[in-house]
XYZ file of C-alpha atoms in Angstrom:
575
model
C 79.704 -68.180 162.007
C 79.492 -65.332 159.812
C 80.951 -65.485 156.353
C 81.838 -61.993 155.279
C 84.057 -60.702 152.437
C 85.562 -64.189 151.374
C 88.759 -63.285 150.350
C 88.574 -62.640 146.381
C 85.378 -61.667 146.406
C 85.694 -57.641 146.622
C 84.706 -55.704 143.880
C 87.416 -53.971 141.811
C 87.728 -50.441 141.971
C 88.392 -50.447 138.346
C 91.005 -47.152 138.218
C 91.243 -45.299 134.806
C 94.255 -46.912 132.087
C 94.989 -46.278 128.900
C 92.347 -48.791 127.649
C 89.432 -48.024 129.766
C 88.620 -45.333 131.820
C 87.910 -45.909 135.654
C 84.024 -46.774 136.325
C 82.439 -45.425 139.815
C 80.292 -47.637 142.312
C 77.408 -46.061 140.631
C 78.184 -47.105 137.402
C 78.707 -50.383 138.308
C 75.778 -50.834 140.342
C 73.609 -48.257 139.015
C 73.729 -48.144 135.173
C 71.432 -50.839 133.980
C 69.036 -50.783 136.802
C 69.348 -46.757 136.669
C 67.814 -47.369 132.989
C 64.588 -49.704 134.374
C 63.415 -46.098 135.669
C 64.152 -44.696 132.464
C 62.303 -47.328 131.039
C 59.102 -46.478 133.362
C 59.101 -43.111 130.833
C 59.443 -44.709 127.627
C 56.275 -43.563 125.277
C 53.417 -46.304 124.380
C 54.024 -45.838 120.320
C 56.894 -47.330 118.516
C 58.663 -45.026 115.926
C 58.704 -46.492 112.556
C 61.123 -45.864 109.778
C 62.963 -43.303 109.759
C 61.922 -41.006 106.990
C 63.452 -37.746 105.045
C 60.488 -35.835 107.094
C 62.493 -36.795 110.577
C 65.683 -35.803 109.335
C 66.770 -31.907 110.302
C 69.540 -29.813 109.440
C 71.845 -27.432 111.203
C 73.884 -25.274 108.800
C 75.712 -21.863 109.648
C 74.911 -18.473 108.020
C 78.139 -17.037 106.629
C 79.901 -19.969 105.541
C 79.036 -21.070 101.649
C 80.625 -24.499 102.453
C 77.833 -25.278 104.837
C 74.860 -24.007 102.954
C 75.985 -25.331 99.797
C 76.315 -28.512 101.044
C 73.069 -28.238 103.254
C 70.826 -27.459 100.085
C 72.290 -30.232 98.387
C 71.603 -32.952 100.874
C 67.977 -31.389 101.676
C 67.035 -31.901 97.818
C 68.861 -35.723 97.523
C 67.193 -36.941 100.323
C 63.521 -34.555 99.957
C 64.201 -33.346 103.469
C 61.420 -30.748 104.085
C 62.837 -27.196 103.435
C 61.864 -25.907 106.943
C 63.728 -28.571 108.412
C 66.454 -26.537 107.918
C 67.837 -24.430 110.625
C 70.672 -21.743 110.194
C 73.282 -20.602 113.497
C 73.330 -17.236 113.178
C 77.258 -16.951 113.258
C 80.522 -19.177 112.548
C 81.986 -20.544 115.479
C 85.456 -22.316 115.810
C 85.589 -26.117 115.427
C 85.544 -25.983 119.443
C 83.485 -23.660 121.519
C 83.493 -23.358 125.157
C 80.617 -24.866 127.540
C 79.372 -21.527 128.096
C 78.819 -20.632 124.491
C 77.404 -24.258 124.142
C 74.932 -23.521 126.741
C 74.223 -19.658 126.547
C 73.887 -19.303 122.631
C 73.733 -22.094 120.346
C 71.936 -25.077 122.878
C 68.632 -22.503 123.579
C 69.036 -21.439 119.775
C 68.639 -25.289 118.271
C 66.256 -26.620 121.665
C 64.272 -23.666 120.957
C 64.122 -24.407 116.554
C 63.532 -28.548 117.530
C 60.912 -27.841 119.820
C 58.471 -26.925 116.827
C 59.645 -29.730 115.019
C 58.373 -32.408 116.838
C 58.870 -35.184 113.379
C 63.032 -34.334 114.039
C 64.461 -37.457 115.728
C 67.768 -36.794 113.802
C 69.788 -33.769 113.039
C 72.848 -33.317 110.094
C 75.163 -30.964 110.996
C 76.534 -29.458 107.854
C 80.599 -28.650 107.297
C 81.225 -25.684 110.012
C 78.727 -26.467 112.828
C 81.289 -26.663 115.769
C 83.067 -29.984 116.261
C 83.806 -30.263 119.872
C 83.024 -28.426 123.340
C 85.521 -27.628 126.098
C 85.215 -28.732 129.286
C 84.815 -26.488 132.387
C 88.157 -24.649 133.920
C 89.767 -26.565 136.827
C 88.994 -23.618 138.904
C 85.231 -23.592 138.569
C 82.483 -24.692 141.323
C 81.349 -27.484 138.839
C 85.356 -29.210 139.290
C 87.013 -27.472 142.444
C 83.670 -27.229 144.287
C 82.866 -30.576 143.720
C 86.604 -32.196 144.947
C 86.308 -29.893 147.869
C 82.826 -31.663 148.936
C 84.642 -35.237 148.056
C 87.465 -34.486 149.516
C 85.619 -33.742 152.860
C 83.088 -36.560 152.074
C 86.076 -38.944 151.966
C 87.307 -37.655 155.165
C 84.232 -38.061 157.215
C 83.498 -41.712 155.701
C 87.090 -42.645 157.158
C 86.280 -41.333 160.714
C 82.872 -43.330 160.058
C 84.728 -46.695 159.232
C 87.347 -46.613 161.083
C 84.616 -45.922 164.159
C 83.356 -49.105 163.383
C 86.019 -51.195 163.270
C 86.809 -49.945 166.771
C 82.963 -51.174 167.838
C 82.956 -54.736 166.713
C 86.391 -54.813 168.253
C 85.083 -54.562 171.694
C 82.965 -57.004 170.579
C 82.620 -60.399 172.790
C 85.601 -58.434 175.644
C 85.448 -58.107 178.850
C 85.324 -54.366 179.843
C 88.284 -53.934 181.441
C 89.993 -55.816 178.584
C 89.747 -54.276 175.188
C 91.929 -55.290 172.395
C 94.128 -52.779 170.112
C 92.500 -52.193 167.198
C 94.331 -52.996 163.610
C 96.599 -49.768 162.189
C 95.176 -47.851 160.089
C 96.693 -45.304 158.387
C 95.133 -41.629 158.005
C 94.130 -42.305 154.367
C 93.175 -45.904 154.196
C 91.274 -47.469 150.839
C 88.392 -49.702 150.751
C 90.618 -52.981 150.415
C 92.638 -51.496 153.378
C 89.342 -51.187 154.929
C 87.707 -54.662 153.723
C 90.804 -56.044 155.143
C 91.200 -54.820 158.359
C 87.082 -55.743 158.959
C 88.177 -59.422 157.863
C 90.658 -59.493 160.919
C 87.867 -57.833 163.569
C 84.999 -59.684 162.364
C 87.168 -62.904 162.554
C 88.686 -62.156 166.545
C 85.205 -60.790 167.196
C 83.647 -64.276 165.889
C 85.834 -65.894 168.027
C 85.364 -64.293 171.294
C 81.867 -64.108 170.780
C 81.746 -68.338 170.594
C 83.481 -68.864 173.897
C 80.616 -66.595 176.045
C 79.043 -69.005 178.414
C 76.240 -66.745 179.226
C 73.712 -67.030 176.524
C 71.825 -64.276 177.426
C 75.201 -62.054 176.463
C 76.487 -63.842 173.725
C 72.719 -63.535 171.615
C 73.263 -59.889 172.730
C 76.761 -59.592 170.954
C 75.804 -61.344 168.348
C 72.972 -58.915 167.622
C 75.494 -56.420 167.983
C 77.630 -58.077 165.235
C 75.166 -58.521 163.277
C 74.331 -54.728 162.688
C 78.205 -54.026 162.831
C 77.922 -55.836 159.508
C 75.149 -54.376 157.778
C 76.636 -50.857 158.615
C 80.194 -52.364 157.271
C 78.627 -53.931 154.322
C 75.445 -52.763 153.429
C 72.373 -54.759 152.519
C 74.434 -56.490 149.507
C 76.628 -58.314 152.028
C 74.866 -58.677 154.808
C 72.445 -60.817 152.688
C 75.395 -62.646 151.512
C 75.778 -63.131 155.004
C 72.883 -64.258 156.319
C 72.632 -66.639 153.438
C 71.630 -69.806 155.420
C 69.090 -67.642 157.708
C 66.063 -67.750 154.884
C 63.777 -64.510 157.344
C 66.930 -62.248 158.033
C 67.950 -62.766 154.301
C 64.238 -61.913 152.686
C 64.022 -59.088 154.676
C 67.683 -57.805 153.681
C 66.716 -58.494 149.807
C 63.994 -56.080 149.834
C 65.609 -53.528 151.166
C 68.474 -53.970 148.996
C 66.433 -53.877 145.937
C 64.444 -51.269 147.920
C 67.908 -49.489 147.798
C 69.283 -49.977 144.240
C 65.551 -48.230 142.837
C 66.275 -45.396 145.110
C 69.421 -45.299 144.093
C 68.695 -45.533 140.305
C 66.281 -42.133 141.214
C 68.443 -40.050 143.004
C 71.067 -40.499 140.253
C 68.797 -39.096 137.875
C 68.315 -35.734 139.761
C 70.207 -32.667 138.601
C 73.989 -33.416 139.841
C 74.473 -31.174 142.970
C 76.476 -31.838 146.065
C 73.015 -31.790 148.159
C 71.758 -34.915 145.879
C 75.535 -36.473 146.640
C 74.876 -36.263 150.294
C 71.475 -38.407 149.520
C 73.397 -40.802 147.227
C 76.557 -41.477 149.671
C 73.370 -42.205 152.399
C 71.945 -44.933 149.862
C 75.419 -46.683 148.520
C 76.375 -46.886 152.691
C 73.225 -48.448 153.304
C 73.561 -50.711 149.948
C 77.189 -51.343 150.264
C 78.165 -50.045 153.160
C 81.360 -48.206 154.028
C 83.368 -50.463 151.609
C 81.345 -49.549 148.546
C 80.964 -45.463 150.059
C 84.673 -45.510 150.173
C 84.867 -47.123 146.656
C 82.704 -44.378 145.492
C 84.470 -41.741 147.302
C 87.649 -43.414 146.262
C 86.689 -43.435 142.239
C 85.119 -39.793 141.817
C 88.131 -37.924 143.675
C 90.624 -38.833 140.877
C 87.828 -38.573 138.010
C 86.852 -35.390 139.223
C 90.745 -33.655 138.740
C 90.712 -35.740 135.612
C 88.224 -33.362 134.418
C 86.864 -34.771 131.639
C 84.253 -32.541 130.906
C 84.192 -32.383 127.364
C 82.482 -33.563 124.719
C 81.569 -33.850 120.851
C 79.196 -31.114 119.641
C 77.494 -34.077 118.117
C 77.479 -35.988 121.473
C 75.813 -33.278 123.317
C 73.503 -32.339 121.110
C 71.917 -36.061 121.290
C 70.802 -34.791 124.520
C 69.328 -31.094 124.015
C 66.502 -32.663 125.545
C 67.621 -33.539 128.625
C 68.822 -31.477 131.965
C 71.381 -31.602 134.310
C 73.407 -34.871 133.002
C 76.820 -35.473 134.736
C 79.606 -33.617 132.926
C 82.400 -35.140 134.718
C 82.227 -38.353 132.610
C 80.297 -39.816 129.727
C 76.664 -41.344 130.650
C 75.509 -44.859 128.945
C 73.350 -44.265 125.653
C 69.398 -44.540 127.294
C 68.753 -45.576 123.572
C 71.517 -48.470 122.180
C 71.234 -52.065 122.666
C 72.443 -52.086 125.820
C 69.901 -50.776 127.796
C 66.999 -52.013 125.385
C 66.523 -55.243 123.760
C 66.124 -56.139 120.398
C 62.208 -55.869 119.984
C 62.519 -52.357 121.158
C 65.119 -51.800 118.564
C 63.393 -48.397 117.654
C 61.720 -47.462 120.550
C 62.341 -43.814 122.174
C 62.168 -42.114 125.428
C 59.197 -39.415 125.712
C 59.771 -35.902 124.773
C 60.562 -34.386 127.445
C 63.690 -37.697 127.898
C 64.585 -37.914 123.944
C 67.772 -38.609 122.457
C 68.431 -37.032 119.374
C 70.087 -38.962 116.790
C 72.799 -36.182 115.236
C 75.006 -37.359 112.283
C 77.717 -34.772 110.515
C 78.244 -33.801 106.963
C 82.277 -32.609 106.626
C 84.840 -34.072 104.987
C 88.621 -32.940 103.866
C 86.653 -30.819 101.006
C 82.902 -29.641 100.535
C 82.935 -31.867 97.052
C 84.285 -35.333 98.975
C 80.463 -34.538 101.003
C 78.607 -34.035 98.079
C 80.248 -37.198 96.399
C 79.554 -39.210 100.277
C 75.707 -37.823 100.016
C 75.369 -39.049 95.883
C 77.357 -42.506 96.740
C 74.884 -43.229 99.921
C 71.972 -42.652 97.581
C 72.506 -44.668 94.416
C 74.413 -47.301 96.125
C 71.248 -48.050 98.291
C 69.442 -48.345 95.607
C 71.429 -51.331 94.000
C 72.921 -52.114 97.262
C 76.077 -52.209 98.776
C 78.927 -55.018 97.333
C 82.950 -55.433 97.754
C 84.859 -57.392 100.383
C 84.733 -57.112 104.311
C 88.713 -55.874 105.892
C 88.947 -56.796 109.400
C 92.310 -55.828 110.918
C 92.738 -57.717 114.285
C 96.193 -57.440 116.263
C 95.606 -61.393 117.352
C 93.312 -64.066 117.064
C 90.284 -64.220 119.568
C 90.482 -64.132 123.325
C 88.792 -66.767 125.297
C 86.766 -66.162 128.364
C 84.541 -62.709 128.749
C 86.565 -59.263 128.707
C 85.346 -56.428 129.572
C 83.764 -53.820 127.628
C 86.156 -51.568 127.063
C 88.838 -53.521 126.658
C 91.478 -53.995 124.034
C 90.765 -58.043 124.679
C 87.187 -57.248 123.884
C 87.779 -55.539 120.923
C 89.947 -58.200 119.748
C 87.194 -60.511 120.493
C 84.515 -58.064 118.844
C 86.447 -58.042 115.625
C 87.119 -61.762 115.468
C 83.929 -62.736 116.095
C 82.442 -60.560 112.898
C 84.919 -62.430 111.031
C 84.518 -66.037 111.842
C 80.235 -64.895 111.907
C 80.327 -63.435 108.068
C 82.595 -66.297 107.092
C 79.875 -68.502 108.401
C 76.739 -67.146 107.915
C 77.269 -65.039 104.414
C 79.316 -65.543 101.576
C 80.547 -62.561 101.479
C 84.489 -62.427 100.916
C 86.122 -61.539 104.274
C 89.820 -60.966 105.197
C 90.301 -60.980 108.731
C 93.975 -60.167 109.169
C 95.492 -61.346 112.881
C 98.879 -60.429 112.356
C 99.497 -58.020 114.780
C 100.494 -55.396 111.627
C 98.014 -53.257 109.434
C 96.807 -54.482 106.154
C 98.990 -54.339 103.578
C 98.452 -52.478 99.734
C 98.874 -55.831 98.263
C 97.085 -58.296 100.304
C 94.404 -56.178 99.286
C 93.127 -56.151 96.110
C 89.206 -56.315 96.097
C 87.612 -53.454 96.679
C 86.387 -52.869 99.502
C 83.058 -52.372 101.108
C 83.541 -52.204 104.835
C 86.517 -52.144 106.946
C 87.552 -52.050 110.375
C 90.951 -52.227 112.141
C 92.964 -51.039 115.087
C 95.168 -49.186 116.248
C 97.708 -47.113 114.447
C 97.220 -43.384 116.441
C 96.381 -40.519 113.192
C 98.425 -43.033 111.140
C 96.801 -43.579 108.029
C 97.389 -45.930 105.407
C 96.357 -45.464 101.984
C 95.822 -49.180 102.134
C 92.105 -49.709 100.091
C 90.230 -48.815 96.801
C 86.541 -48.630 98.047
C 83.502 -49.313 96.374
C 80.929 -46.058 96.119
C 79.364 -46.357 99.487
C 81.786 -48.161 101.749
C 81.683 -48.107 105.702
C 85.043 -47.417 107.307
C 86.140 -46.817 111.034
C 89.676 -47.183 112.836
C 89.326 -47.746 116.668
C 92.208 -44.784 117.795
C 92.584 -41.917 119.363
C 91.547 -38.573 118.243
C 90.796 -40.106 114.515
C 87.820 -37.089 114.263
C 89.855 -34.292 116.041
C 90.233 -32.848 112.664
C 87.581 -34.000 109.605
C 89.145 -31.209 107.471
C 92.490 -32.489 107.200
C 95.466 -34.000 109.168
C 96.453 -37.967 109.512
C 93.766 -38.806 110.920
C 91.564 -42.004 109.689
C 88.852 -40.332 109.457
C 89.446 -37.661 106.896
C 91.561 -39.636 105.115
C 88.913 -43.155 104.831
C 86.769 -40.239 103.618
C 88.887 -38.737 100.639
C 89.940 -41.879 99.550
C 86.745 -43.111 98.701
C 84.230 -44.139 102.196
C 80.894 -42.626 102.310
C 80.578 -42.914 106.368
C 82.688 -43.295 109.621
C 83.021 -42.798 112.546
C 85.424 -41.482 114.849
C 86.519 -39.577 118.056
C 86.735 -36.200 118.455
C 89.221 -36.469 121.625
C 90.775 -39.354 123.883
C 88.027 -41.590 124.104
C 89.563 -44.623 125.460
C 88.024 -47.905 124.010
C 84.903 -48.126 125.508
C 83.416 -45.021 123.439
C 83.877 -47.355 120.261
C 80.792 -49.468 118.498
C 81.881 -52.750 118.526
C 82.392 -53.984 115.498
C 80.364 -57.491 115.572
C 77.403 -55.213 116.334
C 77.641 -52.434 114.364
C 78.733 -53.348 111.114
C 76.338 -56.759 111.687
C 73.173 -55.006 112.375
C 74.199 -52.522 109.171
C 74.151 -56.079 107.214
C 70.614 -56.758 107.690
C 69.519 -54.007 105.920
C 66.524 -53.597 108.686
C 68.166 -50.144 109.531
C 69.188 -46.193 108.543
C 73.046 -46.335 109.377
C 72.403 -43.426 111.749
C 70.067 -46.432 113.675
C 73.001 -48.769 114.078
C 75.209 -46.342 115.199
C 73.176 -45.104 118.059
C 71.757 -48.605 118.623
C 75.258 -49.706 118.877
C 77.131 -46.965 121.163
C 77.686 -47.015 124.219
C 78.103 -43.732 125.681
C 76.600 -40.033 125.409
C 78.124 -36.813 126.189
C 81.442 -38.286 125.005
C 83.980 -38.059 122.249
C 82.235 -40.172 118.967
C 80.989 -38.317 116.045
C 79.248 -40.570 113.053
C 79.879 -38.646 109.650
C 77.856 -39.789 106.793
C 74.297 -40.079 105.715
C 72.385 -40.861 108.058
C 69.513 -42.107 105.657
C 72.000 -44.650 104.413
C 71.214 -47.859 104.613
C 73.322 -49.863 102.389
C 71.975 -53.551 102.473
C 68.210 -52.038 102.096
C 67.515 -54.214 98.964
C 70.369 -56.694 99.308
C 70.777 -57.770 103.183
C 73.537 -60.349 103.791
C 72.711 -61.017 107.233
C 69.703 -62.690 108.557
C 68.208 -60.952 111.924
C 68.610 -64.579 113.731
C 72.021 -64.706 112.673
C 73.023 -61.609 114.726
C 75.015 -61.542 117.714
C 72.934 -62.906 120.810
C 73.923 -59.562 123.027
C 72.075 -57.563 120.143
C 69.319 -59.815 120.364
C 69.027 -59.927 124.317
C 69.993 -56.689 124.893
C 71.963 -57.269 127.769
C 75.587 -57.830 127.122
C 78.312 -59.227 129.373
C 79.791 -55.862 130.960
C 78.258 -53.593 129.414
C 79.399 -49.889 129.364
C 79.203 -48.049 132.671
């Protein structure tokens, strides 16, 4: 008998909520094993330190904020003067993608490109904040639902096809069962479970065939049936007791998953879709094309297209990413492991490390750029503020979860009560901290989730680290009630923050980012990006990026990190 599709055993489609936005076949299957190719481009030398001389920044001619502030971080930090480069105009805090990509991308690619030493850029007070996402009405959305849309259609007709083929299966011919309803617009699980019932009569009838000659035929037929319904994937699940059938069906499906991993990193067209829909049928079958199908319809009219100015510009470099989505970060832990901590792609594949220099006033920067500088020097001291909405969730969440980042920010808290002596309040109360329960000063905080809410809750020591995981936090670093701004003027040297809805999975977790920052190994522009997960998304860091806090006092001893910072391959990770 054939085993296929035990019941529970499905993958989830995963469809966008409020916590975590919906994650494609691709992504699930794709996104770490899409990175091994990356990895197949990653340069023989290891960057070192990062030093003033690899630090650039982008100011804009016409506003006095921005070169004011520009000249003054340039001469704290002995940045080379012709690191600096000016935009030749103000722009609004958000631009459109056709500005983005017309005039101010070829201005900066075409300043960076003879500055080879720039792996990080500062974007100084009025360099746009955020960039639109394209009309509903363009080729790059309605173009691309039309070609789904059709895609979808066809891969029905295809499916339901084959269910009607292994239901003749093991009949006489002038006896053919009724096949299973279906109706027009059927799903993968109404798929998977109609194929359950076929495969199971077809099993059946196939058994009682007294001519052996006909039933090894049918068989074979059934056999194919579910490689075509199932892919390579399941068929080897399959065949698992058959050692020849299943070698052969576990090269091709790792045959498949490197082809697939290439064709997803060709410039996004609907001619390389028609090549990728061919590999996921022939690695999943019509269950996982219909998942995919199934996914990028409603992601696609979701329209998510934008993204942070910062965000983009990480990947000036590059060409042709997906704008539909985010991508996963080519350069944070989890696609690299620890010993490649500051290894980076080639060139011609580089992420650029971009942090931002803006604040509710041009003198709250300067004071964030002199704070960053002399409290290095002595290092960084005050208590650790952890604001959990429970205690710790068992088991393994999911990235992107609010479970995780309850998890995330527990386990930071139960790790610096163990392995410093550092004074940490981890509050699990479900409310946010209050004025009184909090009367050390504080050096780094984290907390969650009170949407453009803030508290005047802290006093922080010169240099803290502060981030709130919510909504639109960075929408607005000039003003507003967002955390951001408002952890900035009351006294933190560096956050982080999004620009739009990012949903939780955009975030840093905490247990990595803020422990890495404690070892004092790294520039806090190096944790963030070793720590985020996605690219062409909604995070912005603001701060020095030269900062690095625990440089001559680290509390945190590299073996002593988290293990998924050390391995480099988390549970779920980001896809």
């Amino acid at each position: 008998m054939i085993h296929f599709f035990n019941q529970g055993t499905t993958p989830d489609s995963h469809p966008g909520s409020g916590s975590t936005m919906g994650a494609t076949f691709l992504r699930h299957v794709v996104v770490v094993l899409a990175l091994l190719f990356v990895q197949l481009l990653v340069a023989t030398e290891t960057f070192g330190e990062l030093l003033p001389q690899n630090v650039g920044v982008i100011a804009v001619q016409g506003s006095e904020e921005s070169l004011a502030i520009a000249r003054h971080y340039v001469s704290a930090r002995n940045i080379p003067p012709r690191n600096v480069f000016l935009l030749e105009k103000k722009y609004p805090s958000t631009i459109s993608r056709k500005v983005w990509n017309e005039e101010i991308r070829p201005q900066i690619r075409a300043w960076l490109a003879t500055r080879p030493d720039v792996r990080c850029v500062v974007c100084s007070w009025s360099v746009p904040l955020r960039i639109g996402g394209y009309d509903s009405q363009s080729p790059q959305v309605a173009g691309r639902l039309a070609f789904l849309d059709e895609k979808l259609r066809e891969t029905r007709i295809r499916a339901r096809a084959l269910l009607g083929e292994i239901n003749k299966l093991g009949v006489p011919a002038t006896s053919e069962p009724e096949l299973t309803n279906l109706s027009p617009d059927f799903s993968a699980k109404d798929f998977v479970a109609a194929l359950q019932d076929v495969l199971r009569s077809a099993q059946g009838r196939i058994s009682h065939i007294q001519d052996e000659t006909l039933k090894k035929a049918e068989a074979t037929k059934l056999a194919k049936a579910v490689l075509l319904a199932g892919g390579t994937a399941r068929a080897a699940q399959a065949f698992a007791n058959t050692s020849k059938e299943r070698g052969v069906l576990l090269l091709a499906q790792r045959e498949s998953v490197f082809a697939l991993s290439i064709c997803q990193s060709l410039p996004e067209s609907n001619a390389r879709d028609v090549r990728l829909l061919r590999l996921i049928t022939s690695f999943g079958g019509f269950a996982e094309a219909l998942r995919f199908l199934e996914n990028e319809v409603p992601a696609t009219r979701k329209n998510e297209s934008m993204g942070s100015f910062d965000s983009e510009l990480s990947l000036i470099f590059e060409e042709d990413w997906p704008l539909i989505s985010w991508i996963a970060n080519p350069i944070s832990f989890y696609s690299k492991s620890a010993e490649n901590m500051n290894r980076l792609v080639q060139r011609d594949q580089f992420i650029l490390m971009v942090a931002r220099l803006e604040a509710p006033s041009p003198e709250v920067v300067i004071r964030m750029i002199d704070d960053s500088i002399a409290t290095e020097e002595k290092g960084l001291s005050g208590a650790i503020y952890l604001d959990a909405r429970t205690g710790r969730p068992g088991g393994t969440p999911k990235h992107g979860s609010y479970e995780k980042m309850e998890q995330s920010l527990n386990d930071l808290g139960a790790r610096l009560k163990t392995c410093t002596d550092l004074e940490v309040h981890l509050d699990t109360s479900g409310a946010l901290f209050k004025k009184e329960a909090c009367s050390s000063p504080a050096a780094l905080y984290c907390g969650w989730y009170a949407l453009e809410s803030y508290r005047p809750t802290f006093t922080f020591v010169p240099g803290a680290i502060a981030y709130h995981v919510a909504s639109l936090e960075a929408a607005n670093l000039k003003g507003g009630k967002g955390w951001c701004p408002n952890l900035l003027k009351d006294g933190a040297a560096a956050t982080c923050g999004p620009t739009f809805e990012p949903y939780v999975v955009a975030f840093p977790e905490p247990d990595e980012f803020f422990s890495l920052i404690l070892t004092g190994k790294l520039t806090m522009i190096e944790c963030y990006y070793r720590t985020l997960p996605t690219l062409s998304w909604a995070m912005t860091y603001v701060g020095d990026p030269l900062y690095t806090p625990y440089k001559n006092n680290p509390q945190l001893k590299e073996e002593s990190l988290p293990q998924t910072l050390k391995s480099g391959s988390p549970q779920n990770a980001p896809q």
